[in-house]
Amino acid sequence: MSRDQKFFDLYSLVIGILAAFALAILVLAMKMSDLTQGVYTRDTAEYQAAVAARIRPLGQVYMPGEESEAAAPVAVTTAEPAPVATALSGPQVYNSACLACHGAGIGGAPVLGDAAAWAPRIAKGIETLGQHALNGFTDVGYMPPKGGRVDLSDQEILDAVAYMVDQAQ
């Protein structure tokens, strides 16, 4: 047997297998199309409506003199609920505003619970401490007004001062 004959036989075998494989795919595709064509065909109104919805224009063009009856725009307003203002307690204000300086003694601030550092300040009176906290104080260190939290009410700041004084005694 010649080499050309062997090549031709092998070539014919590969072509035959590929042709059989292509025929199997064709038969499978035809079978699948027969099973699915009853569900959604091009001739049904459902299919035509889906195509029309996909390709419809975003707007309409009217020639001069033509008018379309457009729906009047409706402004929908919803009433927003009133914000509920809840006052923070002394410990909550301390943890959110005062802790930054009074927790580590930054800027000359007396540390919470340090009775020796708080004693001279408490001796001036709780009203003076409250005024220093509300308006700021710079004689010994730096205390910004309301501890830098101007969004807090005066009563919340005074509650935080009372809490810190209680912790120092």
Coordinates of N, CA, C and O in Angstrom, one line a residue:
M1 N 0.8 -1.2 0.0 CA 0.0 0.0 0.0 C 0.9 1.2 0.0 O 1.8 1.3 0.8
S2 N 0.5 2.1 -0.8 CA 1.4 3.3 -0.9 C 1.1 4.3 0.1 O 0.0 4.3 0.8
R3 N 2.0 5.2 0.3 CA 1.8 6.3 1.3 C 0.6 7.2 0.9 O -0.1 7.6 1.8
D4 N 0.4 7.4 -0.3 CA -0.7 8.3 -0.8 C -2.0 7.6 -0.4 O -3.0 8.3 0.0
Q5 N -2.1 6.3 -0.6 CA -3.3 5.6 -0.3 C -3.6 5.7 1.2 O -4.8 5.8 1.6
K6 N -2.6 5.5 2.1 CA -2.8 5.6 3.5 C -3.3 7.0 3.9 O -4.2 7.2 4.7
F7 N -2.7 8.1 3.3 CA -3.1 9.4 3.6 C -4.6 9.6 3.1 O -5.4 10.2 3.9
F8 N -4.9 9.1 1.9 CA -6.3 9.3 1.4 C -7.3 8.6 2.3 O -8.4 9.1 2.6
D9 N -7.0 7.4 2.8 CA -7.9 6.6 3.7 C -8.1 7.4 5.0 O -9.2 7.5 5.5
L10 N -7.0 7.9 5.6 CA -7.1 8.6 6.9 C -7.8 9.9 6.7 O -8.7 10.3 7.5
Y11 N -7.6 10.6 5.6 CA -8.3 11.8 5.2 C -9.8 11.6 5.1 O -10.6 12.3 5.6
S12 N -10.1 10.5 4.4 CA -11.5 10.2 4.2 C -12.2 9.8 5.5 O -13.4 10.2 5.7
L13 N -11.5 9.1 6.4 CA -12.0 8.8 7.7 C -12.3 10.0 8.5 O -13.4 10.2 9.1
V14 N -11.4 11.0 8.6 CA -11.6 12.2 9.3 C -12.7 13.0 8.8 O -13.6 13.5 9.5
I15 N -12.8 13.1 7.5 CA -13.9 13.9 6.8 C -15.2 13.2 7.1 O -16.2 13.9 7.4
G16 N -15.2 11.9 7.1 CA -16.5 11.2 7.4 C -16.9 11.4 8.8 O -18.1 11.6 9.1
I17 N -16.0 11.4 9.8 CA -16.3 11.6 11.2 C -16.8 13.0 11.4 O -17.8 13.3 12.1
L18 N -16.2 14.0 10.8 CA -16.6 15.4 10.9 C -18.0 15.6 10.3 O -18.9 16.3 10.8
A19 N -18.3 14.9 9.1 CA -19.6 15.0 8.5 C -20.7 14.4 9.4 O -21.8 14.9 9.5
A20 N -20.3 13.2 10.0 CA -21.3 12.6 10.9 C -21.6 13.5 12.1 O -22.7 13.6 12.6
F21 N -20.5 14.1 12.6 CA -20.7 15.0 13.8 C -21.6 16.2 13.4 O -22.5 16.6 14.2
A22 N -21.4 16.8 12.2 CA -22.1 17.9 11.8 C -23.6 17.5 11.6 O -24.5 18.3 11.9
L23 N -23.8 16.3 11.0 CA -25.2 15.8 10.8 C -25.9 15.6 12.2 O -27.1 15.9 12.3
A24 N -25.1 15.1 13.2 CA -25.7 14.9 14.5 C -26.1 16.3 15.1 O -27.2 16.4 15.7
I25 N -25.3 17.3 14.9 CA -25.6 18.6 15.5 C -26.9 19.2 14.7 O -27.7 19.8 15.4
L26 N -27.0 19.0 13.4 CA -28.1 19.4 12.7 C -29.4 18.8 13.1 O -30.4 19.4 13.4
V27 N -29.3 17.5 13.4 CA -30.5 16.7 13.8 C -30.9 17.2 15.2 O -32.1 17.4 15.5
L28 N -29.9 17.4 16.1 CA -30.2 17.9 17.4 C -30.8 19.3 17.4 O -31.8 19.6 18.1
A29 N -30.3 20.2 16.6 CA -30.9 21.5 16.5 C -32.3 21.5 15.9 O -33.1 22.3 16.4
M30 N -32.6 20.6 15.0 CA -33.9 20.6 14.4 C -34.9 20.0 15.5 O -36.0 20.5 15.6
K31 N -34.5 19.1 16.3 CA -35.3 18.5 17.3 C -35.6 19.6 18.4 O -36.7 19.7 18.8
M32 N -34.6 20.3 18.7 CA -34.7 21.4 19.7 C -35.7 22.5 19.2 O -36.5 23.0 20.0
S33 N -35.6 22.8 18.0 CA -36.4 23.9 17.4 C -37.9 23.4 17.4 O -38.8 24.2 17.6
D34 N -38.1 22.1 17.1 CA -39.5 21.6 17.1 C -40.1 21.6 18.5 O -41.2 21.9 18.6
L35 N -39.2 21.4 19.5 CA -39.7 21.4 20.9 C -40.0 22.8 21.4 O -40.9 23.0 22.2
T36 N -39.3 23.8 20.9 CA -39.5 25.2 21.4 C -40.3 26.1 20.6 O -40.7 27.1 21.0
Q37 N -40.6 25.7 19.3 CA -41.3 26.6 18.4 C -42.7 26.9 18.9 O -43.3 27.9 18.7
G38 N -43.3 25.9 19.5 CA -44.7 26.1 20.0 C -44.8 27.1 21.1 O -45.9 27.6 21.4
V39 N -43.7 27.4 21.8 CA -43.8 28.2 23.0 C -43.8 29.7 22.6 O -44.6 30.5 23.0
Y40 N -43.0 30.1 21.6 CA -42.8 31.5 21.3 C -42.5 31.7 19.8 O -41.3 31.7 19.5
T41 N -43.4 31.8 19.0 CA -43.2 31.9 17.5 C -43.3 33.3 17.1 O -43.9 34.1 17.7
R42 N -42.8 33.5 15.9 CA -42.8 34.9 15.3 C -44.2 35.3 14.9 O -44.4 36.5 14.7
D43 N -45.0 34.4 14.7 CA -46.4 34.8 14.2 C -47.3 35.2 15.3 O -48.4 35.7 15.1
T44 N -47.0 34.9 16.6 CA -47.9 35.2 17.7 C -47.9 36.7 18.0 O -47.0 37.4 17.8
A45 N -49.1 37.1 18.6 CA -49.2 38.5 18.9 C -48.2 38.8 20.1 O -47.7 40.0 20.2
E46 N -48.0 37.9 20.9 CA -47.1 38.1 22.1 C -45.7 38.5 21.6 O -45.0 39.4 22.0
Y47 N -45.2 37.7 20.6 CA -43.9 37.9 20.0 C -43.8 39.3 19.3 O -42.9 40.0 19.5
Q48 N -44.8 39.6 18.5 CA -44.9 40.8 17.8 C -44.9 42.0 18.8 O -44.2 43.0 18.5
A49 N -45.6 41.9 19.9 CA -45.7 43.0 20.8 C -44.3 43.2 21.5 O -43.9 44.3 21.8
A50 N -43.6 42.1 21.8 CA -42.3 42.2 22.4 C -41.3 42.8 21.5 O -40.5 43.7 21.9
V51 N -41.4 42.5 20.2 CA -40.5 43.2 19.2 C -40.8 44.6 19.1 O -39.9 45.5 19.1
A52 N -42.1 45.0 19.0 CA -42.5 46.4 18.9 C -42.1 47.2 20.1 O -41.6 48.3 20.0
A53 N -42.1 46.6 21.3 CA -41.7 47.3 22.5 C -40.2 47.5 22.5 O -39.7 48.5 23.0
R54 N -39.4 46.6 22.0 CA -38.0 46.7 22.0 C -37.5 47.8 21.0 O -36.5 48.4 21.2
I55 N -38.2 47.9 19.9 CA -37.7 48.8 18.8 C -38.5 50.1 18.8 O -38.2 50.9 17.9
R56 N -39.4 50.4 19.7 CA -40.2 51.6 19.6 C -39.3 52.8 19.9 O -38.3 52.7 20.7
P57 N -39.6 53.9 19.3 CA -38.7 55.1 19.6 C -39.0 55.7 21.0 O -40.0 55.4 21.6
L58 N -37.9 56.4 21.5 CA -38.1 56.9 22.8 C -39.0 58.1 22.8 O -39.6 58.4 23.9
G59 N -39.2 58.8 21.7 CA -40.1 59.9 21.7 C -40.9 59.9 20.4 O -40.7 59.1 19.5
Q60 N -41.8 60.9 20.2 CA -42.6 61.0 19.0 C -42.2 62.3 18.4 O -41.9 63.3 19.0
V61 N -42.3 62.3 17.1 CA -42.0 63.6 16.3 C -43.3 64.0 15.7 O -44.0 63.2 15.0
Y62 N -43.7 65.2 15.9 CA -45.0 65.7 15.3 C -44.6 66.9 14.4 O -43.8 67.7 14.6
M63 N -45.3 66.9 13.3 CA -45.1 67.9 12.3 C -45.9 69.2 12.8 O -46.8 69.1 13.6
P64 N -45.5 70.3 12.2 CA -46.3 71.6 12.6 C -47.7 71.4 12.4 O -48.2 70.9 11.3
G65 N -48.5 71.8 13.4 CA -50.0 71.6 13.2 C -50.5 70.4 13.9 O -51.7 70.3 14.2
E66 N -49.7 69.4 14.0 CA -50.1 68.2 14.7 C -49.8 68.3 16.1 O -48.8 68.8 16.6
E67 N -50.7 67.8 16.9 CA -50.5 67.8 18.4 C -51.0 66.5 18.9 O -51.9 65.9 18.5
S68 N -50.3 66.1 19.9 CA -50.7 64.9 20.6 C -51.2 65.3 22.0 O -50.7 66.2 22.6
E69 N -52.2 64.6 22.4 CA -52.7 64.9 23.7 C -51.8 64.2 24.7 O -51.7 63.0 24.9
A70 N -51.1 65.1 25.4 CA -50.2 64.6 26.4 C -50.8 64.7 27.8 O -51.6 65.6 28.1
A71 N -50.4 63.8 28.6 CA -50.9 63.8 30.0 C -50.3 64.9 30.7 O -49.1 65.2 30.6
A72 N -51.1 65.6 31.5 CA -50.5 66.7 32.3 C -49.6 66.2 33.3 O -49.8 65.2 34.0
P73 N -48.5 66.9 33.5 CA -47.5 66.4 34.5 C -48.1 66.6 35.9 O -48.8 67.6 36.2
V74 N -47.9 65.6 36.7 CA -48.4 65.6 38.0 C -47.2 65.6 39.0 O -46.3 64.8 38.9
A75 N -47.2 66.6 39.9 CA -46.1 66.7 40.9 C -46.6 66.0 42.1 O -47.6 66.4 42.7
V76 N -45.9 65.0 42.5 CA -46.2 64.2 43.7 C -45.4 64.7 44.8 O -44.1 64.7 44.7
T77 N -46.0 65.2 45.8 CA -45.3 65.6 47.0 C -45.6 64.7 48.2 O -46.7 64.3 48.4
T78 N -44.6 64.4 48.9 CA -44.8 63.5 50.1 C -44.3 64.3 51.3 O -43.2 65.0 51.2
A79 N -45.0 64.2 52.3 CA -44.6 65.0 53.5 C -43.5 64.2 54.2 O -43.6 63.0 54.5
E80 N -42.4 64.9 54.5 CA -41.3 64.3 55.2 C -41.6 64.3 56.6 O -42.1 65.3 57.2
P81 N -41.3 63.2 57.3 CA -41.5 63.2 58.7 C -40.6 64.2 59.4 O -39.5 64.4 59.0
A82 N -41.1 64.8 60.5 CA -40.3 65.8 61.2 C -39.2 65.0 61.9 O -39.4 63.9 62.5
P83 N -38.0 65.6 61.9 CA -36.9 64.9 62.6 C -37.1 64.9 64.1 O -37.6 65.8 64.7
V84 N -36.8 63.7 64.6 CA -37.0 63.5 66.1 C -35.7 63.9 66.8 O -34.7 63.3 66.5
A85 N -35.7 64.9 67.6 CA -34.6 65.4 68.3 C -34.5 64.7 69.6 O -35.4 64.9 70.5
T86 N -33.5 63.9 69.8 CA -33.3 63.2 71.1 C -32.0 63.8 71.7 O -31.0 63.8 71.1
A87 N -32.2 64.2 72.9 CA -31.0 64.8 73.6 C -30.1 63.6 74.1 O -30.6 62.6 74.5
L88 N -28.8 63.9 74.0 CA -27.8 62.9 74.4 C -27.6 63.1 75.9 O -27.7 64.2 76.4
S89 N -27.3 62.0 76.5 CA -27.0 62.1 78.0 C -25.5 62.5 78.1 O -24.7 62.6 77.2
G90 N -25.1 62.8 79.4 CA -23.8 63.2 79.7 C -22.7 62.2 79.2 O -21.8 62.6 78.5
P91 N -22.9 60.9 79.5 CA -21.9 60.0 79.1 C -21.8 59.9 77.5 O -20.8 59.7 77.0
Q92 N -23.0 60.0 76.9 CA -23.0 59.9 75.4 C -22.3 61.1 74.8 O -21.5 60.9 73.8
V93 N -22.5 62.3 75.3 CA -21.8 63.5 74.8 C -20.3 63.3 75.1 O -19.5 63.6 74.2
Y94 N -19.9 62.9 76.3 CA -18.5 62.7 76.6 C -17.9 61.7 75.6 O -16.8 62.0 75.1
N95 N -18.5 60.6 75.3 CA -17.9 59.6 74.4 C -17.9 60.1 73.0 O -17.0 59.7 72.2
S96 N -18.8 61.0 72.6 CA -18.8 61.4 71.2 C -18.0 62.7 70.9 O -17.5 62.9 69.9
A97 N -17.8 63.5 72.0 CA -17.1 64.8 71.8 C -15.9 65.0 72.7 O -14.9 65.5 72.2
C98 N -16.1 64.7 73.9 CA -15.1 65.1 74.9 C -13.9 64.1 75.0 O -12.8 64.5 75.5
L99 N -14.2 62.9 74.7 CA -13.2 61.8 74.9 C -11.9 62.1 74.1 O -10.8 61.7 74.5
A100 N -12.0 62.7 73.0 CA -10.8 63.0 72.1 C -9.8 63.7 72.9 O -8.6 63.3 72.8
C101 N -10.1 64.7 73.7 CA -9.1 65.4 74.5 C -9.0 65.0 75.9 O -8.0 64.8 76.5
H102 N -10.2 64.8 76.6 CA -10.2 64.4 78.0 C -9.9 63.0 78.2 O -9.7 62.6 79.4
G103 N -9.8 62.2 77.2 CA -9.4 60.8 77.4 C -7.9 60.6 77.5 O -7.4 59.7 78.2
A104 N -7.1 61.5 76.8 CA -5.7 61.4 76.8 C -5.0 62.7 77.3 O -3.8 62.7 77.4
G105 N -5.7 63.7 77.7 CA -5.1 64.9 78.3 C -4.5 65.8 77.2 O -3.6 66.5 77.5
I106 N -5.1 65.8 76.0 CA -4.6 66.6 74.9 C -4.9 68.1 75.1 O -6.0 68.4 75.5
G107 N -4.0 68.9 74.9 CA -4.2 70.4 75.0 C -4.4 70.9 76.4 O -5.0 71.9 76.6
G108 N -3.9 70.2 77.4 CA -4.0 70.6 78.8 C -5.3 70.2 79.4 O -5.7 70.6 80.5
A109 N -6.1 69.3 78.7 CA -7.4 68.9 79.2 C -7.2 67.9 80.4 O -6.4 67.0 80.2
P110 N -7.9 68.1 81.5 CA -7.8 67.1 82.6 C -8.4 65.8 82.1 O -9.5 65.8 81.6
V111 N -7.8 64.7 82.5 CA -8.2 63.4 82.1 C -9.4 63.0 83.0 O -9.4 63.3 84.2
L112 N -10.4 62.3 82.4 CA -11.6 61.9 83.1 C -11.1 61.0 84.3 O -10.4 60.0 84.1
G113 N -11.6 61.3 85.5 CA -11.3 60.5 86.6 C -10.1 60.9 87.4 O -9.8 60.4 88.5
D114 N -9.3 61.9 86.9 CA -8.1 62.3 87.6 C -8.5 63.4 88.6 O -8.6 64.6 88.2
A115 N -8.7 63.0 89.8 CA -9.2 64.0 90.8 C -8.3 65.1 91.1 O -8.7 66.3 91.3
A116 N -7.0 64.9 91.0 CA -6.0 65.9 91.3 C -6.0 67.0 90.2 O -5.9 68.2 90.5
A117 N -6.2 66.6 89.0 CA -6.3 67.6 87.9 C -7.6 68.4 87.9 O -7.7 69.5 87.5
W118 N -8.7 67.7 88.3 CA -10.0 68.3 88.3 C -10.3 69.2 89.5 O -11.1 70.1 89.5
A119 N -9.6 69.0 90.6 CA -9.8 69.7 91.9 C -9.8 71.2 91.8 O -10.7 71.9 92.2
P120 N -8.7 71.8 91.2 CA -8.7 73.3 91.0 C -9.9 73.8 90.2 O -10.4 74.9 90.4
R121 N -10.3 73.0 89.2 CA -11.3 73.4 88.3 C -12.7 73.3 89.0 O -13.5 74.2 88.8
I122 N -12.9 72.3 89.7 CA -14.1 72.1 90.4 C -14.3 73.2 91.5 O -15.4 73.6 91.8
A123 N -13.2 73.6 92.1 CA -13.2 74.6 93.1 C -13.7 75.9 92.6 O -14.3 76.7 93.4
K124 N -13.6 76.2 91.3 CA -14.2 77.4 90.7 C -15.7 77.4 90.6 O -16.3 78.4 90.4
G125 N -16.3 76.2 90.7 CA -17.7 76.1 90.7 C -18.2 75.4 89.4 O -17.6 75.6 88.3
I126 N -19.3 74.7 89.5 CA -19.8 74.0 88.3 C -20.3 75.0 87.2 O -20.3 74.7 86.0
E127 N -20.8 76.2 87.7 CA -21.3 77.1 86.7 C -20.2 77.7 85.9 O -20.3 77.8 84.6
T128 N -19.0 77.9 86.5 CA -17.8 78.4 85.7 C -17.3 77.3 84.8 O -17.0 77.6 83.6
L129 N -17.3 76.1 85.2 CA -16.9 75.0 84.3 C -17.9 74.9 83.1 O -17.5 74.7 82.0
G130 N -19.2 75.1 83.4 CA -20.2 75.0 82.3 C -20.0 76.1 81.3 O -20.1 75.9 80.1
Q131 N -19.7 77.3 81.8 CA -19.4 78.5 80.9 C -18.2 78.3 80.1 O -18.1 78.6 78.9
H132 N -17.1 77.7 80.7 CA -15.9 77.4 80.0 C -16.2 76.4 78.9 O -15.6 76.5 77.8
A133 N -17.0 75.4 79.2 CA -17.3 74.4 78.2 C -18.1 75.0 77.1 O -17.9 74.6 75.9
L134 N -19.1 75.8 77.4 CA -20.0 76.4 76.4 C -19.3 77.5 75.5 O -19.4 77.5 74.3
N135 N -18.4 78.3 76.1 CA -17.9 79.4 75.4 C -16.4 79.3 75.0 O -15.9 80.1 74.3
G136 N -15.8 78.2 75.6 CA -14.4 78.0 75.3 C -13.5 78.6 76.4 O -14.0 79.5 77.2
F137 N -12.3 78.2 76.5 CA -11.4 78.6 77.6 C -10.0 78.4 77.1 O -9.6 77.3 76.6
T138 N -9.1 79.4 77.3 CA -7.7 79.3 76.9 C -6.7 79.6 77.9 O -5.5 79.7 77.6
D139 N -7.1 79.9 79.2 CA -6.1 80.2 80.2 C -5.1 79.1 80.5 O -3.9 79.3 80.5
V140 N -5.6 77.9 80.7 CA -4.8 76.7 80.9 C -5.1 75.7 79.8 O -6.2 75.1 79.8
G141 N -4.3 75.6 78.8 CA -4.5 74.7 77.7 C -5.5 75.4 76.7 O -5.7 76.6 76.7
Y142 N -6.2 74.6 76.0 CA -7.2 75.1 75.0 C -8.4 74.2 75.0 O -8.4 73.0 74.8
M143 N -9.6 74.9 75.3 CA -10.9 74.3 75.3 C -11.7 75.0 74.3 O -12.1 76.2 74.5
P144 N -12.0 74.4 73.1 CA -12.9 75.1 72.1 C -14.3 75.2 72.6 O -14.7 74.4 73.5
P145 N -15.1 76.2 72.1 CA -16.5 76.2 72.5 C -17.2 75.0 72.2 O -17.1 74.4 71.1
K146 N -17.9 74.5 73.2 CA -18.7 73.2 73.1 C -17.8 72.0 72.7 O -18.3 71.1 72.0
G147 N -16.6 72.1 72.9 CA -15.6 71.0 72.6 C -15.5 70.8 71.1 O -15.1 69.8 70.6
G148 N -15.9 71.9 70.3 CA -15.8 71.7 68.9 C -17.0 71.2 68.3 O -17.1 71.0 67.0
R149 N -18.0 70.8 69.1 CA -19.3 70.2 68.6 C -20.4 71.2 68.8 O -21.2 71.2 69.7
V150 N -20.5 72.2 67.9 CA -21.5 73.3 68.0 C -22.9 72.7 67.7 O -23.8 73.5 67.9
D151 N -23.0 71.5 67.2 CA -24.3 71.0 66.9 C -25.0 70.5 68.2 O -26.2 70.2 68.2
L152 N -24.3 70.4 69.3 CA -24.9 70.0 70.6 C -25.5 71.1 71.3 O -25.1 72.3 71.2
S153 N -26.6 70.8 72.0 CA -27.3 71.9 72.7 C -26.5 72.2 74.0 O -25.6 71.5 74.4
D154 N -26.8 73.4 74.6 CA -26.2 73.8 75.8 C -26.4 72.8 76.9 O -25.5 72.5 77.7
Q155 N -27.6 72.3 77.0 CA -27.9 71.4 78.1 C -27.1 70.1 77.9 O -26.7 69.5 78.9
E156 N -26.9 69.6 76.7 CA -26.1 68.4 76.5 C -24.7 68.6 77.0 O -24.1 67.8 77.6
I157 N -24.1 69.8 76.7 CA -22.8 70.1 77.1 C -22.7 70.2 78.6 O -21.8 69.7 79.2
L158 N -23.7 70.8 79.2 CA -23.7 70.9 80.7 C -23.9 69.6 81.4 O -23.3 69.3 82.4
D159 N -24.6 68.7 80.7 CA -24.7 67.3 81.2 C -23.4 66.6 81.2 O -23.1 65.8 82.1
A160 N -22.7 66.8 80.1 CA -21.4 66.2 80.0 C -20.4 66.7 81.0 O -19.6 65.9 81.6
V161 N -20.4 68.0 81.3 CA -19.6 68.6 82.3 C -19.9 68.0 83.7 O -19.0 67.6 84.4
A162 N -21.2 67.9 84.0 CA -21.6 67.2 85.2 C -21.1 65.8 85.3 O -20.7 65.3 86.4
Y163 N -21.2 65.1 84.2 CA -20.7 63.7 84.2 C -19.2 63.6 84.5 O -18.8 62.8 85.3
M164 N -18.4 64.5 83.9 CA -17.0 64.5 84.1 C -16.6 64.9 85.5 O -15.7 64.3 86.1
V165 N -17.4 65.9 86.1 CA -17.1 66.3 87.5 C -17.5 65.1 88.4 O -16.7 64.9 89.4
D166 N -18.6 64.4 88.2 CA -18.9 63.3 89.0 C -17.9 62.2 88.9 O -17.6 61.5 90.0
Q167 N -17.3 62.0 87.8 CA -16.2 60.9 87.7 C -14.9 61.3 88.4 O -14.2 60.5 88.7
A168 N -14.7 62.6 88.6 CA -13.5 63.1 89.2 C -13.6 63.1 90.7 O -12.6 63.3 91.4
Q169 N -14.8 63.0 91.3 CA -14.9 63.0 92.7 C -15.0 61.6 93.3 O -15.1 60.6 92.8

